[in-house]
PDB file of C-alpha atoms in Angstrom:
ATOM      1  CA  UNK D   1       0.000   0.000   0.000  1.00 82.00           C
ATOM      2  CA  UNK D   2       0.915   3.562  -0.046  1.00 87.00           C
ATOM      3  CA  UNK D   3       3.609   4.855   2.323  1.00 90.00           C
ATOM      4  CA  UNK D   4       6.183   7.589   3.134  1.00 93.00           C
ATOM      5  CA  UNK D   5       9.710   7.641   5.001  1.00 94.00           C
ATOM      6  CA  UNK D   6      10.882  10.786   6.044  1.00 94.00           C
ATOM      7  CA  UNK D   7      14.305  11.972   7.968  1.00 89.00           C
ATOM      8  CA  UNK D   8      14.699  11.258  11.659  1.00 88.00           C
ATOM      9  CA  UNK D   9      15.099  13.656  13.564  1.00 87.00           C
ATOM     10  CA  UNK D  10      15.762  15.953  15.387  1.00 95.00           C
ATOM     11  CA  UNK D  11      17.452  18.254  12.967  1.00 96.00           C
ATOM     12  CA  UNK D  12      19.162  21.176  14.853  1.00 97.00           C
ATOM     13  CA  UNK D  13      19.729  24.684  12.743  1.00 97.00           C
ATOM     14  CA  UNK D  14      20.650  28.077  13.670  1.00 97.00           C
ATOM     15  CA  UNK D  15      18.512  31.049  12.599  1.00 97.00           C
ATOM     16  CA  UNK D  16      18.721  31.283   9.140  1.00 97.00           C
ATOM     17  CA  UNK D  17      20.158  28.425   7.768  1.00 97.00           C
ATOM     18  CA  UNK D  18      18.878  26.620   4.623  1.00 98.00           C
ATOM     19  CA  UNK D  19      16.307  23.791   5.946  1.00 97.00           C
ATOM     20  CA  UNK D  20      15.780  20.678   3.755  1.00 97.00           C
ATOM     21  CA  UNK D  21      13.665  17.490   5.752  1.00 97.00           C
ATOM     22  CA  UNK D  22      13.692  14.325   3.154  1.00 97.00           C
ATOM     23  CA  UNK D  23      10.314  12.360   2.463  1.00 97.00           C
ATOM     24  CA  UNK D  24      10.113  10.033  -0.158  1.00 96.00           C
ATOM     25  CA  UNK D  25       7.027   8.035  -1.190  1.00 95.00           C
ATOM     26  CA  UNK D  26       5.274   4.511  -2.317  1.00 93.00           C
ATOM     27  CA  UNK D  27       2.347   5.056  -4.278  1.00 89.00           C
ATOM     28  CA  UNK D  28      -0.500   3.914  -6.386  1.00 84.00           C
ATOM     29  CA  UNK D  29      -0.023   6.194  -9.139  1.00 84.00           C
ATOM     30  CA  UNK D  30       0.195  10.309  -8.297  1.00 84.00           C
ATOM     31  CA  UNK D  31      -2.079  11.055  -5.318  1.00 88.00           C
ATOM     32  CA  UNK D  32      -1.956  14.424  -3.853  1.00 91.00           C
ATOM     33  CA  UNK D  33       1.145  14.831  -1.055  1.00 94.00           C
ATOM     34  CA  UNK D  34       1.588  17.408   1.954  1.00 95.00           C
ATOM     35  CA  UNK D  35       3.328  18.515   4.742  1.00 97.00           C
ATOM     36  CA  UNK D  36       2.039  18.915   8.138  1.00 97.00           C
ATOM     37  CA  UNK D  37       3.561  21.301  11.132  1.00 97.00           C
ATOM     38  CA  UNK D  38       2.862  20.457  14.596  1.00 96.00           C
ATOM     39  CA  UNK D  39       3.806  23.383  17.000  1.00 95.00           C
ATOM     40  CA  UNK D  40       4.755  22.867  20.949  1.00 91.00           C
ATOM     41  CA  UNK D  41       1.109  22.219  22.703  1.00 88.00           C
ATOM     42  CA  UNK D  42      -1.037  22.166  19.308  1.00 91.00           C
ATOM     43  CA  UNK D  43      -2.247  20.087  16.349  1.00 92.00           C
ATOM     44  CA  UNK D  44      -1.300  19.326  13.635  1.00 94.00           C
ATOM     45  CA  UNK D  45      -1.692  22.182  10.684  1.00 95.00           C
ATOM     46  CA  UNK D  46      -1.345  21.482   7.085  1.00 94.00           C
ATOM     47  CA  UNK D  47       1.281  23.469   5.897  1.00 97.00           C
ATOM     48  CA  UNK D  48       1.173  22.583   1.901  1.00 97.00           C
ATOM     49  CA  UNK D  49       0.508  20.158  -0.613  1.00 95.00           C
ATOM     50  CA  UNK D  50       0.831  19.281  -3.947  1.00 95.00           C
ATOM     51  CA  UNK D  51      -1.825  17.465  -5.764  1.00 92.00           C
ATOM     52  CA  UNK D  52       0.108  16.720  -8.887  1.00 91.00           C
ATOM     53  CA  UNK D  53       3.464  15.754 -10.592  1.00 91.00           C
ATOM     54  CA  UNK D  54       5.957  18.200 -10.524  1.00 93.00           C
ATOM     55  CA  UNK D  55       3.474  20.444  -9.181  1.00 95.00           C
ATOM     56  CA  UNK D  56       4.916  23.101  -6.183  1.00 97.00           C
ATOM     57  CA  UNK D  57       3.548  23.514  -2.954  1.00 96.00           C
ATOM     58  CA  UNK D  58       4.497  26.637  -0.588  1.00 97.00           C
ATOM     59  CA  UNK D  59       3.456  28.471   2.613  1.00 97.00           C
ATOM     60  CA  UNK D  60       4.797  30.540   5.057  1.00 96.00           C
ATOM     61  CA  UNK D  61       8.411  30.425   3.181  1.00 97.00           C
ATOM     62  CA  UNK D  62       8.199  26.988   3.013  1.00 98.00           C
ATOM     63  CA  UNK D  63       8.331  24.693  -0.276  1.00 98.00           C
ATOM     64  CA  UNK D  64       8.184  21.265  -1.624  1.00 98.00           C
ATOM     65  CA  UNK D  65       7.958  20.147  -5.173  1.00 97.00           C
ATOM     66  CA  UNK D  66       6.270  16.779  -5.882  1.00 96.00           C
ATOM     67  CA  UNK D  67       9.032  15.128  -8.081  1.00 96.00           C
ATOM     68  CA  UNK D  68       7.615  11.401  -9.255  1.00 93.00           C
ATOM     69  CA  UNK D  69      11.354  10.862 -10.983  1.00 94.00           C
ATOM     70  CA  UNK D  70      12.631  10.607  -7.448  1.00 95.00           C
ATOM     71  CA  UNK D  71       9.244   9.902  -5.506  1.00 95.00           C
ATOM     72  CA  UNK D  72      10.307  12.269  -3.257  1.00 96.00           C
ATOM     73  CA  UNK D  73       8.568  15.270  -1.766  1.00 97.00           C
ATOM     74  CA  UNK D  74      11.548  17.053   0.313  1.00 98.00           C
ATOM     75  CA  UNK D  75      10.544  20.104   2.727  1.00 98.00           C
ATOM     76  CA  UNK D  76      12.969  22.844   2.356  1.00 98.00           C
ATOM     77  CA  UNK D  77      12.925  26.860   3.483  1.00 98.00           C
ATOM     78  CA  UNK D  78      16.097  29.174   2.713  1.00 97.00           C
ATOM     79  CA  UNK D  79      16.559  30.609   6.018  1.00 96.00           C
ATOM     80  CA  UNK D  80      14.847  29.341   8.918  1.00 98.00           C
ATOM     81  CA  UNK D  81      13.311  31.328  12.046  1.00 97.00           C
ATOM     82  CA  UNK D  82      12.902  30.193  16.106  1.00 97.00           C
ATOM     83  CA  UNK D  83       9.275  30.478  15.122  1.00 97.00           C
ATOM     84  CA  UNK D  84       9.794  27.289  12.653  1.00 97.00           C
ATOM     85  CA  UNK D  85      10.589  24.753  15.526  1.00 97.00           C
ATOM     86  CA  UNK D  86       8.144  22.483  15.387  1.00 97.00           C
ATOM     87  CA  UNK D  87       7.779  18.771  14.415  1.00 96.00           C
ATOM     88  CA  UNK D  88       7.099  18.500  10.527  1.00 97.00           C
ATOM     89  CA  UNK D  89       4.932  15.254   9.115  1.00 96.00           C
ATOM     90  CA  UNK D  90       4.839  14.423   5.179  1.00 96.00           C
ATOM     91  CA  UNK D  91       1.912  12.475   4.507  1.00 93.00           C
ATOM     92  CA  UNK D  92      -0.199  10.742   1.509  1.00 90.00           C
ATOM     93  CA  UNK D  93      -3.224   9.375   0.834  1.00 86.00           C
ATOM     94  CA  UNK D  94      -3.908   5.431   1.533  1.00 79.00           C
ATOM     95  CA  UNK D  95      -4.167   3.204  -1.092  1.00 70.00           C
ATOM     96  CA  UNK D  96      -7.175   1.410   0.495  1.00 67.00           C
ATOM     97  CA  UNK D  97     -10.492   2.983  -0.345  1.00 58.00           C
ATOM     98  CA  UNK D  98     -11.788   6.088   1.875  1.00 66.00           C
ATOM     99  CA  UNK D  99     -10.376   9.202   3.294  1.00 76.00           C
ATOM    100  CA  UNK D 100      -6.933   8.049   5.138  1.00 82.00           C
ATOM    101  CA  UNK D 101      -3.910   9.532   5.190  1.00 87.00           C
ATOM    102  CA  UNK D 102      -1.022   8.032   5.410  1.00 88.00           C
ATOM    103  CA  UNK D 103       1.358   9.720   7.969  1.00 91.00           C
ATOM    104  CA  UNK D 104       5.046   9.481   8.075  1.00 92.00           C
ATOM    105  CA  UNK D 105       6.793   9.677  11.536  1.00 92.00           C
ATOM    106  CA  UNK D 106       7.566  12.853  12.070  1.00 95.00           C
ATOM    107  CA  UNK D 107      11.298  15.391  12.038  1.00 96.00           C
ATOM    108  CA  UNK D 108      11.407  17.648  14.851  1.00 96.00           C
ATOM    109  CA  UNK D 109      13.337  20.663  13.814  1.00 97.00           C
ATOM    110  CA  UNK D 110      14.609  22.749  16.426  1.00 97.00           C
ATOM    111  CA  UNK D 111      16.058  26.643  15.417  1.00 97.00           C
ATOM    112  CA  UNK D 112      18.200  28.101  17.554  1.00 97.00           C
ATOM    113  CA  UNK D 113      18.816  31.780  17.751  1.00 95.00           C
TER     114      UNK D 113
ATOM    115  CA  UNK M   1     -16.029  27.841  10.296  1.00 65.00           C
ATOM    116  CA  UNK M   2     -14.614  27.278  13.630  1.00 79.00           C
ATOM    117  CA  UNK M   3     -12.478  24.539  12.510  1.00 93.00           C
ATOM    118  CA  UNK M   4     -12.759  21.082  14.251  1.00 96.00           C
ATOM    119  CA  UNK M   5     -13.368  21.154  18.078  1.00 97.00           C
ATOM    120  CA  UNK M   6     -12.434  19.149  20.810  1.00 97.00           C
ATOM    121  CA  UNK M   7     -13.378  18.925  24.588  1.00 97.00           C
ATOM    122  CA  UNK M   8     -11.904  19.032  27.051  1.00 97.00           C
ATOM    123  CA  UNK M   9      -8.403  20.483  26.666  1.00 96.00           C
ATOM    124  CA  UNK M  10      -6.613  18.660  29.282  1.00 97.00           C
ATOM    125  CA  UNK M  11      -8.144  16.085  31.400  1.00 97.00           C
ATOM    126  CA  UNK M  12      -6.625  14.471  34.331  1.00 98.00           C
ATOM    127  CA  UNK M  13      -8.159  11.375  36.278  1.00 97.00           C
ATOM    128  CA  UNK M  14      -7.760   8.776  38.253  1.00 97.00           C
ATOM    129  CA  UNK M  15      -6.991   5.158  37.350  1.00 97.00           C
ATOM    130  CA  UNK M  16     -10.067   2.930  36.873  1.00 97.00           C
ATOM    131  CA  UNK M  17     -12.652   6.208  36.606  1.00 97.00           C
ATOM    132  CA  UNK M  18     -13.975   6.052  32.859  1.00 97.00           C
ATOM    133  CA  UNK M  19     -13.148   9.214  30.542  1.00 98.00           C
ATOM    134  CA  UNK M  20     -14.989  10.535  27.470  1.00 98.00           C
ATOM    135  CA  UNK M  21     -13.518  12.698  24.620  1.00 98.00           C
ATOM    136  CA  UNK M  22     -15.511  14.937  22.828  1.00 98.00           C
ATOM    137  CA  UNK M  23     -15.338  16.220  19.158  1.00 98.00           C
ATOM    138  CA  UNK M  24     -17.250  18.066  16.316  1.00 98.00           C
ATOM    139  CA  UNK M  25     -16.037  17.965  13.200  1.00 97.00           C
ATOM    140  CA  UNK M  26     -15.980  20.532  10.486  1.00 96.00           C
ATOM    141  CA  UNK M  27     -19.678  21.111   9.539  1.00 94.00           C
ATOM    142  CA  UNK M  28     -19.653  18.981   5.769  1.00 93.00           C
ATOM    143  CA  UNK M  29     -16.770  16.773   6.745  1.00 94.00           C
ATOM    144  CA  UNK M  30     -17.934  12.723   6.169  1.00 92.00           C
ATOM    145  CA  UNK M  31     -14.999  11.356   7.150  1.00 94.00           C
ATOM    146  CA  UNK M  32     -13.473  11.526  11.190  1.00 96.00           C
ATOM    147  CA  UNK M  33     -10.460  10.261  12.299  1.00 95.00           C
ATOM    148  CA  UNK M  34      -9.254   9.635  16.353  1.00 97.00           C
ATOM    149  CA  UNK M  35      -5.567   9.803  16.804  1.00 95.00           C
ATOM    150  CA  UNK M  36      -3.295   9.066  19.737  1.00 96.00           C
ATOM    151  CA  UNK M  37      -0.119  10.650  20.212  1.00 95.00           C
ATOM    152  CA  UNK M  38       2.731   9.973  22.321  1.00 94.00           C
ATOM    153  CA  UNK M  39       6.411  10.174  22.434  1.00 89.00           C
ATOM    154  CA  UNK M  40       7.419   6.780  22.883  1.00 89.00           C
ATOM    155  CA  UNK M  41       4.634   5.635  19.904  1.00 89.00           C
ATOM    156  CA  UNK M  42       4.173   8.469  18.144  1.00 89.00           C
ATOM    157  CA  UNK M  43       0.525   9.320  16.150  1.00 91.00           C
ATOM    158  CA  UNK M  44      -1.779   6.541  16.334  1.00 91.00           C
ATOM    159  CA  UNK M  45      -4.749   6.126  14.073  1.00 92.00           C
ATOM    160  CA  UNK M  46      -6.860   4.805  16.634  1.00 95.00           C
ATOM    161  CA  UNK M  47      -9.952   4.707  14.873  1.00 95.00           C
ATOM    162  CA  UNK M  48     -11.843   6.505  11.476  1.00 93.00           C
ATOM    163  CA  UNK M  49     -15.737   6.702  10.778  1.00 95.00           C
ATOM    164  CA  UNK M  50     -16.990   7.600   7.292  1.00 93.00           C
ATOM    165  CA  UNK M  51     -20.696   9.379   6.876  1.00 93.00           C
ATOM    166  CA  UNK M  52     -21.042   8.211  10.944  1.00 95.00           C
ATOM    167  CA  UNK M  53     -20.137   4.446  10.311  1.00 95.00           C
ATOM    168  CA  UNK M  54     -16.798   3.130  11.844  1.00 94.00           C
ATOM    169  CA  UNK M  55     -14.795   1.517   8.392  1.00 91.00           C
ATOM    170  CA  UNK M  56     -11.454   0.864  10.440  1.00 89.00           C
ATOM    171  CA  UNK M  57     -10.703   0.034  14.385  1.00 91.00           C
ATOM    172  CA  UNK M  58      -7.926  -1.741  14.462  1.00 90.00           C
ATOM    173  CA  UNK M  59      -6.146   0.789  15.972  1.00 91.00           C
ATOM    174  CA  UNK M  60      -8.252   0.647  19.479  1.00 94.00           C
ATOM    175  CA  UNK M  61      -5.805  -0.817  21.324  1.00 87.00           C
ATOM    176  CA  UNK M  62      -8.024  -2.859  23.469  1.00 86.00           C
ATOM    177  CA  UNK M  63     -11.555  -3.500  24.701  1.00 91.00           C
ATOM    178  CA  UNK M  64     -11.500  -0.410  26.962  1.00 96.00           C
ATOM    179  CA  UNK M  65     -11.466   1.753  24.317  1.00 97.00           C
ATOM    180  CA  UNK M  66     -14.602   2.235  22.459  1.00 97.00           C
ATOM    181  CA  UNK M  67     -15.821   5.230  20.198  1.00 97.00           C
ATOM    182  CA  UNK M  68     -19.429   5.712  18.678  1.00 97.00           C
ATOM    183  CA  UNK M  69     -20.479   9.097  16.272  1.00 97.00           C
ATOM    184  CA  UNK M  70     -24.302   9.242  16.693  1.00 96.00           C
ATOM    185  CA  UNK M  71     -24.390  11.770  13.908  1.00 95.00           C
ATOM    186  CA  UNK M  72     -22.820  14.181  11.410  1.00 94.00           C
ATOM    187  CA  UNK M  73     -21.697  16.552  14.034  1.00 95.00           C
ATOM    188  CA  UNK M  74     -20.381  14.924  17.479  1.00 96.00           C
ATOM    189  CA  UNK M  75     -18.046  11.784  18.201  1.00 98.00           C
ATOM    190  CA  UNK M  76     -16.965  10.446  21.665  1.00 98.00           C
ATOM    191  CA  UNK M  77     -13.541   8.159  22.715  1.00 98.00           C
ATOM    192  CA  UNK M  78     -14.562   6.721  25.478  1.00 98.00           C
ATOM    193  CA  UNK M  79     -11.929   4.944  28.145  1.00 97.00           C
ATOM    194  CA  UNK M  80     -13.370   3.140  30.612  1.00 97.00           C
ATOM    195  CA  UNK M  81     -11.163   2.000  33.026  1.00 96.00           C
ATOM    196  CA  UNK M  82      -8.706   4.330  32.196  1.00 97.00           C
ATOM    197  CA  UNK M  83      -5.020   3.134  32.987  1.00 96.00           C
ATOM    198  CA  UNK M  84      -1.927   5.740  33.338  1.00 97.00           C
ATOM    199  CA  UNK M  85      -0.355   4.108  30.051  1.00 96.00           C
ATOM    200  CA  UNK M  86      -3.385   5.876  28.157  1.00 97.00           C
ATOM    201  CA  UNK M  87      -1.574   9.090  29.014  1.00 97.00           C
ATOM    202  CA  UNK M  88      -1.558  10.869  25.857  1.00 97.00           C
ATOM    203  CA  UNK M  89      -2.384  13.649  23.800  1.00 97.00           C
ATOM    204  CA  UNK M  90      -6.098  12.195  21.735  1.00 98.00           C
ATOM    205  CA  UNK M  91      -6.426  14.066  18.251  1.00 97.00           C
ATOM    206  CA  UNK M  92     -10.049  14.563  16.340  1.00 97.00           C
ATOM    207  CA  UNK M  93      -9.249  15.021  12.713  1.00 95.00           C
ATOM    208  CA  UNK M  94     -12.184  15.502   9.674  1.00 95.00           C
ATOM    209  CA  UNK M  95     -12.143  15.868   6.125  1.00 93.00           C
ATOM    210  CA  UNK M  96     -14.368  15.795   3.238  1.00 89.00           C
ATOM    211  CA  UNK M  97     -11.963  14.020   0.832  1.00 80.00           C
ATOM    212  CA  UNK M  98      -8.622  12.991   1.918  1.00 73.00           C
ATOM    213  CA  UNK M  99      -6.928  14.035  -1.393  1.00 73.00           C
ATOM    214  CA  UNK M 100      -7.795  17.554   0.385  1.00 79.00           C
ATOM    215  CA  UNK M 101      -6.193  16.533   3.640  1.00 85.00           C
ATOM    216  CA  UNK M 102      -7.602  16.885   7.254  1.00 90.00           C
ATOM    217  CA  UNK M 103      -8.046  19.619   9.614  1.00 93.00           C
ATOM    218  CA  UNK M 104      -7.249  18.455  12.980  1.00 94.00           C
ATOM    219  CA  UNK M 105      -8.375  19.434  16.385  1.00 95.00           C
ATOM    220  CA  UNK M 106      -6.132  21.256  18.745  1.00 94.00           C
ATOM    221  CA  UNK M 107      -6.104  18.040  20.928  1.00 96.00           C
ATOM    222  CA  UNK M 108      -7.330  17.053  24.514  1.00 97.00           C
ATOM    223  CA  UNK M 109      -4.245  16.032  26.759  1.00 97.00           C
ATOM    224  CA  UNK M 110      -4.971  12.891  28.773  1.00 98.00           C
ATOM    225  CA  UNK M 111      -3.065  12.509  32.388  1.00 98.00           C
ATOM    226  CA  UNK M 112      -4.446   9.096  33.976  1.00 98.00           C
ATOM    227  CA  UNK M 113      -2.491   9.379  37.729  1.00 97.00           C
TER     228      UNK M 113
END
């Protein structure tokens, strides 16, 4: 079935450095991909997504392009804030029928200043 | 819309006293989805309802769990007896198609002492 593996954390930066967090995919043919940001003491947030091949998704200074050479997905920001710690989850679509995601386990980035 | 929303916030209870979760999805959402989330385990799918029928609980991780949606607009987790390993933070997610992703609640933090 459809899966993701992303990078273990935690990944440790100083304010702005260049961020990339690795996800790569299994998949069914093209289903729609995203990122997820969990802040300290909330929920989780979707923070893009790409529904599409090749197809860009950005927020908040964030960006990921859906690249089905590579089945990847990688999360990367050019210059990262305090404000962006936070645990980061790529997710997909499951190949069973309904509305599941598929989550993967989460990279906790911390920034420090 | 007020997003999804979950009751209570924090809860903290004995061991053996029973413990209900409360959520209400976003109003149009047909699909709900009740996470668990710890460090040790990480986010659980627990268990998912589509249009108020439960497709998938194989996540429940035993018979003390138990979780019912009597309609469109409400579910309920329900632990009874609650046991201090059920610490965790319990997540209410909906979505109307999950190539659109989910919107998750802002979580109700379990403490079983």
């Amino acid at each position: 079935g459809n899966s993701v593996t992303q990078m273990e954390g935690p990944v440790t930066l100083s304010e702005e450095a260049f961020l990339t967090i690795n996800c790569t995919y299994t998949a069914t043919g093209y289903p729609s991909l995203f990122w997820y940001v969990q802040y300290p003491g909330e929920g989780l947030q979707l923070l893009l997504k790409a529904t599409k091949a090749d197809d860009k998704g950005s927020n908040k200074g964030f960006e990921a392009t859906y690249r089905k050479e590579t089945t990847s997905f990688h999360l990367e920001k050019g210059s990262v804030q305090v404000s962006d710690s936070a645990v980061y989850f790529c997710a997909l679509p499951g190949s069973n029928a309904g509305n599941m995601l598929t989550f993967g386990g989460g990279t906790r980035l911390m920034v420090k200043p | 819309d007020a997003g999804v929303i979950q009751s209570p916030r924090h809860e903290v209870t004995e061991m053996g006293q029973e413990v209900t979760l409360r959520c209400k999805p976003i109003s149009g959402h047909n699909s709900l989805f009740w996470y668990r989330q710890t460090m040790m385990r990480g986010l659980e799918l627990l268990i998912y309802f589509n249009n108020n029928v439960p497709i998938d609980d194989s996540g429940m991780p035993e018979d003390r769990f138990s979780a019912k949606m009597p309609n469109a607009s409400f579910s309920t987790l329900k632990i009874q007896p609650s046991e201090p390993r059920d610490s965790a933070v319990y997540f209410c997610a909906s979505t109307l198609r999950g190539n659109y992703g989910y919107t998750f609640g802002s979580g109700t933090r379990l403490t079983v002492v």
